[in-house]
Short mmCIF file of C-alpha atoms and ligand atoms in Angstrom, two decimals:
data_model
loop_
_atom_site.label_atom_id
_atom_site.label_comp_id
_atom_site.label_asym_id
_atom_site.label_seq_id
_atom_site.Cartn_x
_atom_site.Cartn_y
_atom_site.Cartn_z
CA UNK A 1 63.75 91.51 94.56
CA UNK A 2 67.41 90.55 94.35
CA UNK A 3 70.15 93.17 94.51
CA UNK A 4 71.08 92.37 90.91
CA UNK A 5 67.52 93.15 89.77
CA UNK A 6 67.41 96.30 91.86
CA UNK A 7 70.43 97.52 89.89
CA UNK A 8 68.19 97.66 86.83
CA UNK A 9 65.48 99.46 88.77
CA UNK A 10 65.34 103.18 89.52
CA UNK A 11 65.36 102.57 93.27
CA UNK A 12 67.81 104.51 95.46
CA UNK A 13 69.99 101.70 96.82
CA UNK A 14 71.13 101.39 100.39
CA UNK A 15 74.02 99.19 101.44
CA UNK A 16 76.03 98.92 104.63
CA UNK A 17 79.04 96.92 105.66
CA UNK A 18 80.04 94.58 108.46
CA UNK A 19 83.43 93.17 109.34
CA UNK A 20 83.99 89.56 110.40
CA UNK A 21 85.02 88.83 113.98
CA UNK A 22 88.63 88.49 115.03
CA UNK A 23 88.14 85.08 116.59
CA UNK A 24 85.21 82.72 116.51
CA UNK A 25 82.65 84.68 118.50
CA UNK A 26 80.01 85.85 116.04
CA UNK A 27 77.64 87.42 118.58
CA UNK A 28 78.57 91.07 117.89
CA UNK A 29 78.37 90.43 114.14
CA UNK A 30 74.92 88.88 114.53
CA UNK A 31 73.72 91.73 116.73
CA UNK A 32 74.79 94.30 114.15
CA UNK A 33 73.27 92.25 111.35
CA UNK A 34 69.99 92.05 113.25
CA UNK A 35 69.80 95.83 113.60
CA UNK A 36 70.27 96.15 109.84
CA UNK A 37 67.58 93.61 109.18
CA UNK A 38 65.12 95.34 111.46
CA UNK A 39 65.67 98.45 109.39
CA UNK A 40 64.41 96.49 106.43
CA UNK A 41 65.62 99.31 104.28
CA UNK A 42 69.08 97.96 103.55
CA UNK A 43 69.29 96.32 100.15
CA UNK A 44 72.52 94.45 100.76
CA UNK A 45 75.38 94.27 103.24
CA UNK A 46 79.06 94.08 102.32
CA UNK A 47 81.34 91.86 104.36
CA UNK A 48 84.93 93.08 104.34
CA UNK A 49 87.87 90.86 103.36
CA UNK A 50 90.64 91.26 105.95
CA UNK A 51 90.37 95.03 105.78
CA UNK A 52 93.49 97.05 106.55
CA UNK A 53 95.43 93.88 105.75
CA UNK A 54 94.76 92.50 109.21
CA UNK A 55 93.56 88.99 109.98
CA UNK A 56 89.91 88.23 110.69
CA UNK A 57 87.47 85.40 110.06
CA UNK A 58 86.59 84.81 106.42
CA UNK A 59 84.15 87.09 104.65
CA UNK A 60 82.46 84.18 102.89
CA UNK A 61 81.56 82.42 106.15
CA UNK A 62 79.95 85.63 107.39
CA UNK A 63 78.13 86.17 104.07
CA UNK A 64 76.65 82.73 104.42
CA UNK A 65 75.46 83.58 107.95
CA UNK A 66 73.88 86.79 106.63
CA UNK A 67 72.01 84.83 103.97
CA UNK A 68 70.64 82.45 106.58
CA UNK A 69 69.44 85.49 108.50
CA UNK A 70 67.59 86.87 105.50
CA UNK A 71 70.10 89.57 104.55
CA UNK A 72 71.53 89.72 101.05
CA UNK A 73 75.33 89.86 101.29
CA UNK A 74 78.01 91.37 99.06
CA UNK A 75 81.25 89.42 99.39
CA UNK A 76 84.29 91.69 99.27
CA UNK A 77 87.17 89.94 97.56
CA UNK A 78 90.72 91.22 97.28
CA UNK A 79 93.48 89.60 95.26
CA UNK A 80 96.05 90.56 97.88
CA UNK A 81 96.02 87.30 99.85
CA UNK A 82 95.15 84.64 97.26
CA UNK A 83 96.46 83.40 93.95
CA UNK A 84 94.26 82.65 90.93
CA UNK A 85 93.54 79.10 92.08
CA UNK A 86 92.30 80.24 95.49
CA UNK A 87 90.36 83.18 94.02
CA UNK A 88 88.44 80.98 91.59
CA UNK A 89 87.80 78.52 94.41
CA UNK A 90 86.42 81.32 96.59
CA UNK A 91 84.13 82.48 93.78
CA UNK A 92 82.76 78.98 93.17
CA UNK A 93 82.35 78.37 96.91
CA UNK A 94 80.45 81.64 97.21
CA UNK A 95 78.00 80.55 94.53
CA UNK A 96 77.52 77.14 96.12
CA UNK A 97 76.59 78.89 99.36
CA UNK A 98 74.17 81.15 97.48
CA UNK A 99 76.35 84.28 97.42
CA UNK A 100 76.25 85.98 94.01
CA UNK A 101 77.24 89.54 94.79
CA UNK A 102 80.96 90.23 94.91
CA UNK A 103 82.82 93.50 95.27
CA UNK A 104 86.26 93.20 93.78
CA UNK A 105 88.89 95.50 95.23
CA UNK A 106 92.68 95.70 95.36
CA UNK A 107 92.66 95.81 99.17
CA UNK A 108 94.67 97.82 101.66
CA UNK A 109 98.44 97.49 101.44
CA UNK A 110 99.95 95.45 104.31
CA UNK A 111 102.24 98.34 105.26
CA UNK A 112 99.37 99.70 107.36
CA UNK A 113 98.23 96.39 108.81
CA UNK A 114 99.17 93.84 111.42
CA UNK A 115 101.62 92.06 109.11
CA UNK A 116 103.65 94.76 107.37
CA UNK A 117 106.13 92.28 105.85
CA UNK A 118 103.63 89.67 104.70
CA UNK A 119 104.07 88.29 101.17
CA UNK A 120 101.46 89.92 98.98
CA UNK A 121 100.04 87.85 96.18
CA UNK A 122 98.41 90.03 93.49
CA UNK A 123 98.69 87.12 91.07
CA UNK A 124 95.66 88.76 89.44
CA UNK A 125 94.86 92.42 89.70
CA UNK A 126 91.43 93.97 90.12
CA UNK A 127 90.64 94.21 86.42
CA UNK A 128 91.75 90.62 85.83
CA UNK A 129 89.69 89.36 88.77
CA UNK A 130 86.60 91.13 87.45
CA UNK A 131 87.23 89.47 84.09
CA UNK A 132 87.70 86.12 85.85
CA UNK A 133 84.10 86.23 87.13
CA UNK A 134 82.95 86.62 83.51
CA UNK A 135 85.12 83.75 82.34
CA UNK A 136 83.73 81.47 85.08
CA UNK A 137 80.23 82.52 84.06
CA UNK A 138 81.02 81.35 80.53
CA UNK A 139 81.45 77.83 81.92
CA UNK A 140 85.23 77.64 81.93
CA UNK A 141 88.01 78.35 84.38
CA UNK A 142 91.22 80.28 83.78
CA UNK A 143 92.98 77.08 82.73
CA UNK A 144 90.36 76.62 80.00
CA UNK A 145 88.77 73.62 81.72
CA UNK A 146 85.02 73.11 81.50
CA UNK A 147 83.06 73.70 84.71
CA UNK A 148 80.52 71.23 85.97
CA UNK A 149 77.77 73.63 87.01
CA UNK A 150 78.11 77.26 85.98
CA UNK A 151 78.20 80.10 88.54
CA UNK A 152 76.39 83.43 88.29
CA UNK A 153 77.67 86.67 89.75
CA UNK A 154 76.71 90.25 90.26
CA UNK A 155 80.04 92.04 90.18
CA UNK A 156 80.87 95.34 91.78
CA UNK A 157 84.05 97.37 91.89
CA UNK A 158 85.34 100.32 93.85
CA UNK A 159 86.09 103.84 92.76
CA UNK A 160 87.60 106.73 94.68
CA UNK A 161 86.17 110.16 93.80
CA UNK A 162 89.05 111.82 95.70
CA UNK A 163 91.81 110.12 93.72
CA UNK A 164 93.94 112.73 92.03
CA UNK A 165 94.39 113.02 89.05
CA UNK A 166 90.67 112.22 88.81
CA UNK A 167 90.88 111.65 85.08
CA UNK A 168 92.88 108.46 85.65
CA UNK A 169 90.34 107.17 88.16
CA UNK A 170 87.60 107.79 85.61
CA UNK A 171 89.63 105.86 83.04
CA UNK A 172 89.71 102.98 85.53
CA UNK A 173 85.96 103.23 86.01
CA UNK A 174 85.46 102.72 82.29
CA UNK A 175 88.05 99.98 82.16
CA UNK A 176 86.37 98.08 85.01
CA UNK A 177 83.00 98.39 83.26
CA UNK A 178 84.53 96.92 80.10
CA UNK A 179 85.99 94.07 82.16
CA UNK A 180 82.53 93.29 83.56
CA UNK A 181 81.75 95.49 86.59
CA UNK A 182 77.99 95.97 86.99
CA UNK A 183 77.93 98.43 89.89
CA UNK A 184 80.32 100.60 91.90
CA UNK A 185 80.68 101.55 95.52
CA UNK A 186 82.80 104.61 96.21
CA UNK A 187 85.34 105.35 98.91
CA UNK A 188 84.00 107.70 101.55
CA UNK A 189 82.84 111.09 100.41
CA UNK A 190 82.13 114.21 102.47
CA UNK A 191 81.66 116.96 99.94
CA UNK A 192 78.34 116.49 98.13
CA UNK A 193 78.98 119.16 95.53
CA UNK A 194 82.36 117.71 94.59
CA UNK A 195 80.85 114.25 94.44
CA UNK A 196 78.02 115.47 92.25
CA UNK A 197 80.53 116.79 89.72
CA UNK A 198 82.35 113.47 89.72
CA UNK A 199 79.10 111.51 89.51
CA UNK A 200 77.97 113.45 86.47
CA UNK A 201 81.32 112.97 84.79
CA UNK A 202 81.25 109.19 85.11
CA UNK A 203 77.54 108.61 84.55
CA UNK A 204 77.00 105.57 82.39
CA UNK A 205 73.72 103.95 81.44
CA UNK A 206 72.98 100.81 83.45
CA UNK A 207 75.87 101.23 85.89
CA UNK A 208 74.90 102.29 89.40
CA UNK A 209 77.33 104.25 91.52
CA UNK A 210 76.69 103.97 95.24
CA UNK A 211 78.27 106.71 97.33
CA UNK A 212 80.22 105.73 100.44
CA UNK A 213 79.22 107.79 103.47
CA UNK A 214 80.79 107.33 106.91
CA UNK A 215 79.08 107.78 110.25
CA UNK A 216 81.33 110.15 112.19
CA UNK A 217 81.17 109.03 115.80
CA UNK A 218 83.81 111.11 117.58
CA UNK A 219 86.55 113.70 116.98
CA UNK A 220 89.06 110.85 117.37
CA UNK A 221 87.50 108.75 114.61
CA UNK A 222 87.28 111.83 112.42
CA UNK A 223 91.01 112.41 113.04
CA UNK A 224 91.74 108.85 111.96
CA UNK A 225 89.78 109.27 108.74
CA UNK A 226 91.62 112.49 108.01
CA UNK A 227 94.95 110.73 108.32
CA UNK A 228 94.03 108.49 105.37
CA UNK A 229 95.33 109.51 101.95
CA UNK A 230 92.89 111.64 99.99
CA UNK A 231 90.38 112.17 102.81
CA UNK A 232 89.41 115.81 103.13
CA UNK A 233 86.67 116.63 105.59
CA UNK A 234 85.03 120.04 105.03
CA UNK A 235 85.76 122.61 107.77
CA UNK A 236 82.08 122.95 108.60
CA UNK A 237 81.69 119.23 109.26
CA UNK A 238 84.85 119.24 111.37
CA UNK A 239 83.56 122.12 113.47
CA UNK A 240 80.20 120.45 113.96
CA UNK A 241 81.77 117.25 115.29
CA UNK A 242 84.44 119.00 117.34
CA UNK A 243 82.04 121.39 119.08
CA UNK A 244 79.15 118.98 119.58
CA UNK A 245 78.15 118.06 123.14
CA UNK A 246 77.21 114.65 121.76
CA UNK A 247 79.46 113.97 118.73
CA UNK A 248 77.68 110.71 117.88
CA UNK A 249 74.28 112.40 117.74
CA UNK A 250 75.80 115.12 115.57
CA UNK A 251 77.42 112.47 113.37
CA UNK A 252 74.03 110.84 112.89
CA UNK A 253 72.57 114.22 111.84
CA UNK A 254 75.41 114.88 109.38
CA UNK A 255 75.11 111.39 107.90
CA UNK A 256 71.32 111.73 107.50
CA UNK A 257 71.67 115.15 105.86
CA UNK A 258 74.29 113.80 103.45
CA UNK A 259 72.05 110.92 102.47
CA UNK A 260 69.12 113.28 102.02
CA UNK A 261 71.18 115.29 99.52
CA UNK A 262 72.36 112.15 97.78
CA UNK A 263 68.80 110.93 97.36
CA UNK A 264 68.26 113.87 94.99
CA UNK A 265 70.70 112.70 92.34
CA UNK A 266 72.83 109.66 93.23
CA UNK A 267 72.08 105.96 92.66
CA UNK A 268 72.44 104.96 96.28
CA UNK A 269 74.40 105.20 99.47
CA UNK A 270 76.80 102.82 101.18
CA UNK A 271 76.81 103.59 104.91
CA UNK A 272 80.04 102.83 106.72
CA UNK A 273 79.27 102.77 110.44
CA UNK A 274 82.15 100.56 111.71
CA UNK A 275 80.50 98.86 114.67
CA UNK A 276 77.71 101.41 115.07
CA UNK A 277 75.29 99.79 112.61
CA UNK A 278 72.50 99.95 115.20
CA UNK A 279 72.11 103.66 114.32
CA UNK A 280 71.58 103.05 110.61
CA UNK A 281 67.78 102.67 110.91
CA UNK A 282 67.62 106.07 112.68
CA UNK A 283 69.89 107.66 110.10
CA UNK A 284 67.76 106.38 107.23
CA UNK A 285 64.55 107.54 108.88
CA UNK A 286 65.98 111.00 109.43
CA UNK A 287 67.22 111.16 105.84
CA UNK A 288 63.61 110.84 104.68
CA UNK A 289 62.24 113.58 106.94
CA UNK A 290 61.34 116.84 105.31
CA UNK B 1 122.88 96.88 87.83
CA UNK B 2 121.56 94.87 90.76
CA UNK B 3 120.45 97.06 93.63
CA UNK B 4 121.50 95.72 97.03
CA UNK B 5 121.20 96.88 100.62
CA UNK B 6 123.25 95.95 103.67
CA UNK B 7 121.76 93.38 106.00
CA UNK B 8 121.46 94.48 109.63
CA UNK B 9 124.72 93.85 111.52
CA UNK B 10 123.05 91.52 114.03
CA UNK B 11 121.79 89.33 111.21
CA UNK B 12 125.24 89.12 109.62
CA UNK B 13 126.89 88.33 112.96
CA UNK B 14 124.28 85.70 113.78
CA UNK B 15 124.94 83.94 110.48
CA UNK B 16 128.64 83.74 111.37
CA UNK B 17 128.10 82.69 114.97
CA UNK B 18 129.70 79.27 114.67
CA UNK B 19 132.28 80.15 112.02
CA UNK B 20 136.00 80.07 112.80
CA UNK B 21 138.10 82.05 110.36
CA UNK B 22 136.24 84.32 107.96
CA UNK B 23 137.18 85.68 104.54
CA UNK B 24 135.27 88.77 103.38
CA UNK B 25 134.52 89.25 99.69
CA UNK B 26 133.28 92.42 98.01
CA UNK B 27 132.23 93.09 94.43
CA UNK B 28 133.50 95.98 92.34
CA UNK B 29 130.51 95.86 89.99
CA UNK B 30 126.93 96.47 91.13
CA UNK B 31 127.52 96.20 94.89
CA UNK B 32 130.29 98.78 94.68
CA UNK B 33 127.94 101.17 92.91
CA UNK B 34 125.38 100.64 95.66
CA UNK B 35 128.25 101.23 98.13
CA UNK B 36 127.35 97.93 99.75
CA UNK B 37 130.26 95.83 98.48
CA UNK B 38 133.06 98.30 97.67
CA UNK B 39 136.46 98.42 99.40
CA UNK B 40 135.10 100.64 102.16
CA UNK B 41 132.17 98.34 102.86
CA UNK B 42 134.57 95.39 103.01
CA UNK B 43 136.97 97.27 105.33
CA UNK B 44 134.09 98.32 107.59
CA UNK B 45 132.88 94.75 107.76
CA UNK B 46 136.37 93.53 108.64
CA UNK B 47 136.52 96.11 111.46
CA UNK B 48 133.16 95.01 112.77
CA UNK B 49 134.10 91.32 112.75
CA UNK B 50 137.40 92.00 114.53
CA UNK B 51 135.66 94.17 117.12
CA UNK B 52 133.35 91.25 117.86
CA UNK B 53 136.33 88.96 118.42
CA UNK B 54 136.07 87.17 115.07
CA UNK B 55 139.10 86.00 113.13
CA UNK B 56 139.43 87.46 109.66
CA UNK B 57 141.69 85.50 107.31
CA UNK B 58 141.66 88.18 104.63
CA UNK B 59 139.53 90.31 102.31
CA UNK B 60 139.23 90.80 98.58
CA UNK B 61 137.06 92.91 96.28
CA UNK B 62 136.38 90.84 93.17
CA UNK B 63 135.91 92.63 89.83
CA UNK B 64 132.58 90.81 89.46
CA UNK B 65 131.37 88.23 91.98
CA UNK B 66 128.83 86.85 89.48
CA UNK B 67 131.48 85.86 86.94
CA UNK B 68 132.51 82.20 87.26
CA UNK B 69 135.93 82.59 85.59
CA UNK B 70 136.80 85.69 87.60
CA UNK B 71 135.80 84.16 90.91
CA UNK B 72 137.79 81.04 90.19
CA UNK B 73 140.84 82.95 88.95
CA UNK B 74 140.98 85.31 91.93
CA UNK B 75 140.16 82.89 94.72
CA UNK B 76 141.53 79.46 93.76
CA UNK B 77 145.13 80.46 94.44
CA UNK B 78 144.48 82.94 97.28
CA UNK B 79 146.24 81.55 100.37
CA UNK B 80 144.24 83.58 102.89
CA UNK B 81 141.03 82.41 101.27
CA UNK B 82 142.25 78.81 101.47
CA UNK B 83 142.70 79.20 105.24
CA UNK B 84 139.17 80.47 105.89
CA UNK B 85 136.31 78.24 107.07
CA UNK B 86 133.62 80.70 106.15
CA UNK B 87 133.13 83.33 103.44
CA UNK B 88 131.07 86.44 103.96
CA UNK B 89 130.09 87.81 100.57
CA UNK B 90 129.05 91.42 100.07
CA UNK B 91 127.49 90.97 96.64
CA UNK B 92 124.09 90.21 95.17
CA UNK B 93 122.52 86.76 95.50
CA UNK B 94 124.10 85.67 92.23
CA UNK B 95 127.56 86.61 93.48
CA UNK B 96 126.98 84.69 96.69
CA UNK B 97 125.84 81.60 94.80
CA UNK B 98 128.69 81.77 92.30
CA UNK B 99 131.24 81.66 95.13
CA UNK B 100 129.24 78.95 96.91
CA UNK B 101 129.06 76.81 93.74
CA UNK B 102 132.80 76.90 93.11
CA UNK B 103 133.82 76.37 96.73
CA UNK B 104 131.28 73.96 98.20
CA UNK B 105 133.50 73.18 101.22
CA UNK B 106 133.21 76.75 102.57
CA UNK B 107 130.45 77.92 104.89
CA UNK B 108 128.58 80.69 103.09
CA UNK B 109 127.20 83.89 104.60
CA UNK B 110 125.43 86.63 102.64
CA UNK B 111 125.96 90.20 103.78
CA UNK B 112 123.48 91.93 101.49
CA UNK B 113 119.86 91.80 100.42
CA UNK B 114 119.26 91.91 96.66
CA UNK B 115 116.36 94.21 95.91
CA UNK B 116 115.87 94.55 92.17
CA UNK B 117 117.52 95.67 88.98
CA UNK B 118 118.15 99.36 88.76
CA UNK B 119 120.00 101.79 86.54
CA UNK B 120 123.59 102.71 87.30
CA UNK B 121 122.96 106.43 87.09
CA UNK B 122 120.35 106.66 89.79
CA UNK B 123 120.68 105.27 93.28
CA UNK B 124 117.66 103.49 94.65
CA UNK B 125 115.43 103.67 91.61
CA UNK B 126 113.72 100.31 91.32
CA UNK B 127 113.35 99.35 87.70
CA UNK B 128 112.90 95.62 87.20
CA UNK B 129 112.22 92.66 89.44
CA UNK B 130 113.00 90.08 86.75
CA UNK B 131 109.48 88.67 86.63
CA UNK B 132 109.93 86.66 83.46
CA UNK B 133 106.90 88.20 81.71
CA UNK B 134 107.87 91.66 80.62
CA UNK B 135 104.97 94.03 80.10
CA UNK B 136 106.88 97.20 79.31
CA UNK B 137 105.33 97.59 75.85
CA UNK B 138 101.92 98.05 77.51
CA UNK B 139 103.24 100.78 79.75
CA UNK B 140 105.61 102.71 77.53
CA UNK B 141 108.61 101.47 79.45
CA UNK B 142 107.63 101.99 83.08
CA UNK B 143 107.51 98.81 85.15
CA UNK B 144 104.38 98.73 87.28
CA UNK B 145 105.24 95.28 88.61
CA UNK B 146 108.26 96.77 90.34
CA UNK B 147 107.26 100.37 90.95
CA UNK B 148 103.66 99.93 92.13
CA UNK B 149 103.79 98.47 95.66
CA UNK B 150 100.77 96.32 94.83
CA UNK B 151 102.18 95.30 91.46
CA UNK B 152 98.84 95.99 89.76
CA UNK B 153 99.32 95.25 86.06
CA UNK B 154 96.27 96.85 84.44
CA UNK B 155 95.91 100.18 86.16
CA UNK B 156 96.03 101.90 89.51
CA UNK B 157 94.13 101.34 92.73
CA UNK B 158 92.11 104.26 94.07
CA UNK B 159 94.77 105.47 96.43
CA UNK B 160 96.83 108.01 94.49
CA UNK B 161 96.62 111.59 95.73
CA UNK B 162 98.38 114.46 94.01
CA UNK B 163 100.04 111.84 91.81
CA UNK B 164 101.66 110.19 94.84
CA UNK B 165 101.26 106.59 96.00
CA UNK B 166 98.98 105.73 98.90
CA UNK B 167 101.59 103.39 100.31
CA UNK B 168 104.40 105.95 100.29
CA UNK B 169 103.55 109.58 99.66
CA UNK B 170 107.16 110.40 98.78
CA UNK B 171 106.92 108.09 95.79
CA UNK B 172 105.09 108.83 92.55
CA UNK B 173 102.21 106.51 91.73
CA UNK B 174 103.81 104.79 88.75
CA UNK B 175 100.38 104.48 87.13
CA UNK B 176 100.02 108.24 87.05
CA UNK B 177 103.38 108.42 85.25
CA UNK B 178 102.35 105.63 82.88
CA UNK B 179 99.02 107.26 82.09
CA UNK B 180 100.68 110.60 81.32
CA UNK B 181 103.07 108.87 78.97
CA UNK B 182 100.31 106.84 77.30
CA UNK B 183 98.36 110.06 76.74
CA UNK B 184 101.37 111.73 75.20
CA UNK B 185 101.67 108.84 72.75
CA UNK B 186 97.95 108.86 71.94
CA UNK B 187 97.36 105.56 73.70
CA UNK B 188 95.00 106.59 76.52
CA UNK B 189 91.97 105.19 74.73
CA UNK B 190 93.73 101.92 74.07
CA UNK B 191 94.62 101.79 77.79
CA UNK B 192 90.95 101.96 78.73
CA UNK B 193 89.77 99.47 76.14
CA UNK B 194 92.38 96.75 76.57
CA UNK B 195 93.99 94.92 79.44
CA UNK B 196 96.38 92.10 80.17
CA UNK B 197 94.03 89.13 80.35
CA UNK B 198 93.99 86.74 83.30
CA UNK B 199 94.11 83.86 80.83
S1 SF4 C 301 107.69 93.58 83.62
FE1 SF4 C 301 109.02 94.69 85.02
S2 SF4 C 301 109.82 93.12 86.39
FE2 SF4 C 301 109.01 92.05 84.62
S3 SF4 C 301 110.79 91.83 83.26
FE3 SF4 C 301 109.69 93.71 82.62
S4 SF4 C 301 110.73 95.36 83.74
FE4 SF4 C 301 111.32 93.43 84.75
S1 SF4 C 302 98.78 104.46 94.45
FE1 SF4 C 302 99.58 103.81 92.46
S2 SF4 C 302 101.64 102.97 92.85
FE2 SF4 C 302 100.57 103.12 94.82
S3 SF4 C 302 99.64 101.09 95.14
FE3 SF4 C 302 98.07 102.35 94.14
S4 SF4 C 302 98.38 102.00 91.95
FE4 SF4 C 302 100.20 101.23 92.97
#
């Protein structure tokens, strides 16, 4: 069953994400992809688009490789680095290569990346880019020209449960749905109860919200996450990672327990393991244990 | 007014590397209000140039460097200006180009960076980046193209925390301000249901 069809199903969805290589060596990417495939339990895998505004190989090339390896990809697409011509091109190219799932996001600001003074594009914003997929699906491009061969997409968007004021983020959720978003993946969450409140507030028939959950691997990585705006890690989780003899093993436990809780009410989980995807099968198995 | 900032000294000096005699121009309008092109800024620049062994033919603060008639009137008969090979202009990009247009034989150096259009009352508040497609009626008069670092036109990213911007936590997320204002005017629902189309 395709990811798009699964969105209409009651199945608890599981997605993960991989980042393209910096350079042309795809071996690490392929190794991580293989461990996700062996899990068999991952419904789709996001490929990030120059995350943290730093240069890497193209997400679409890696999505195409995933497809060839029997993994359904979700192409992340930001409007930060491309104008409307290049964005439409990327969307058509994706379809030609068999990639239908796209996650449309605004992208990290270059201030935190490798090129702090780079010229940002944002010719279209997130809402407009979501709408653009719909326009292309109607058989026309943004210039009103008829397309020869019509693409089909399954369009996702991002939402941050920790954004504050939350009311405005919820307004954006509704706005993105009206523009054409079919599913959502959230920024990382730690506090299940808080997320549950948010989830119930935004609930909308037919729109799946997949909760982003990180794998905490070390006190250092946890410190990095905490330095990001809006990230608040509960004291108990912090203590568990900081006092663990094996922080990675503890991180796997925490991640599995979080997913177990999410399985009770949420639509799915998006596991962010940043290079440690090989542990995702274990995490998923543990999350199903009684 | 046009908001300007001073270029780094090294950059200014590098642009005048091969110039013989230099005339320094300030602007008593916007650049003076930014304190980037007032008499003091011009005097400081003269000091700097002299300390680096440059020859300064003279200085003048124009009433408005962007006004063709004024520039012509004040400079055409200025003897010190006539002697200079190069002009260093402490004004916005329009001021620099006005002087350059009227006196094509002079080598031109710009001493300031033009940032955006601001209001005279408040230093450093970025208001308008002259985009040519004004959207202020959608936002109740707050320019997201200028005040959101990503220039998102239809609503915020997910990065605002406590109403502050993810890119700079000392700055308000302009979308939070816009949303508050839209709510006050009973337009929150309209905000959700409509957007500036990509077409
Ligand atoms: S939208 Fe903003 S930048 Fe564009 S003209 Fe209006 S105020 Fe200026
Ligand atoms: S937090 Fe607000 S002002 Fe900052 S980039 Fe996001 S939308 Fe723009």
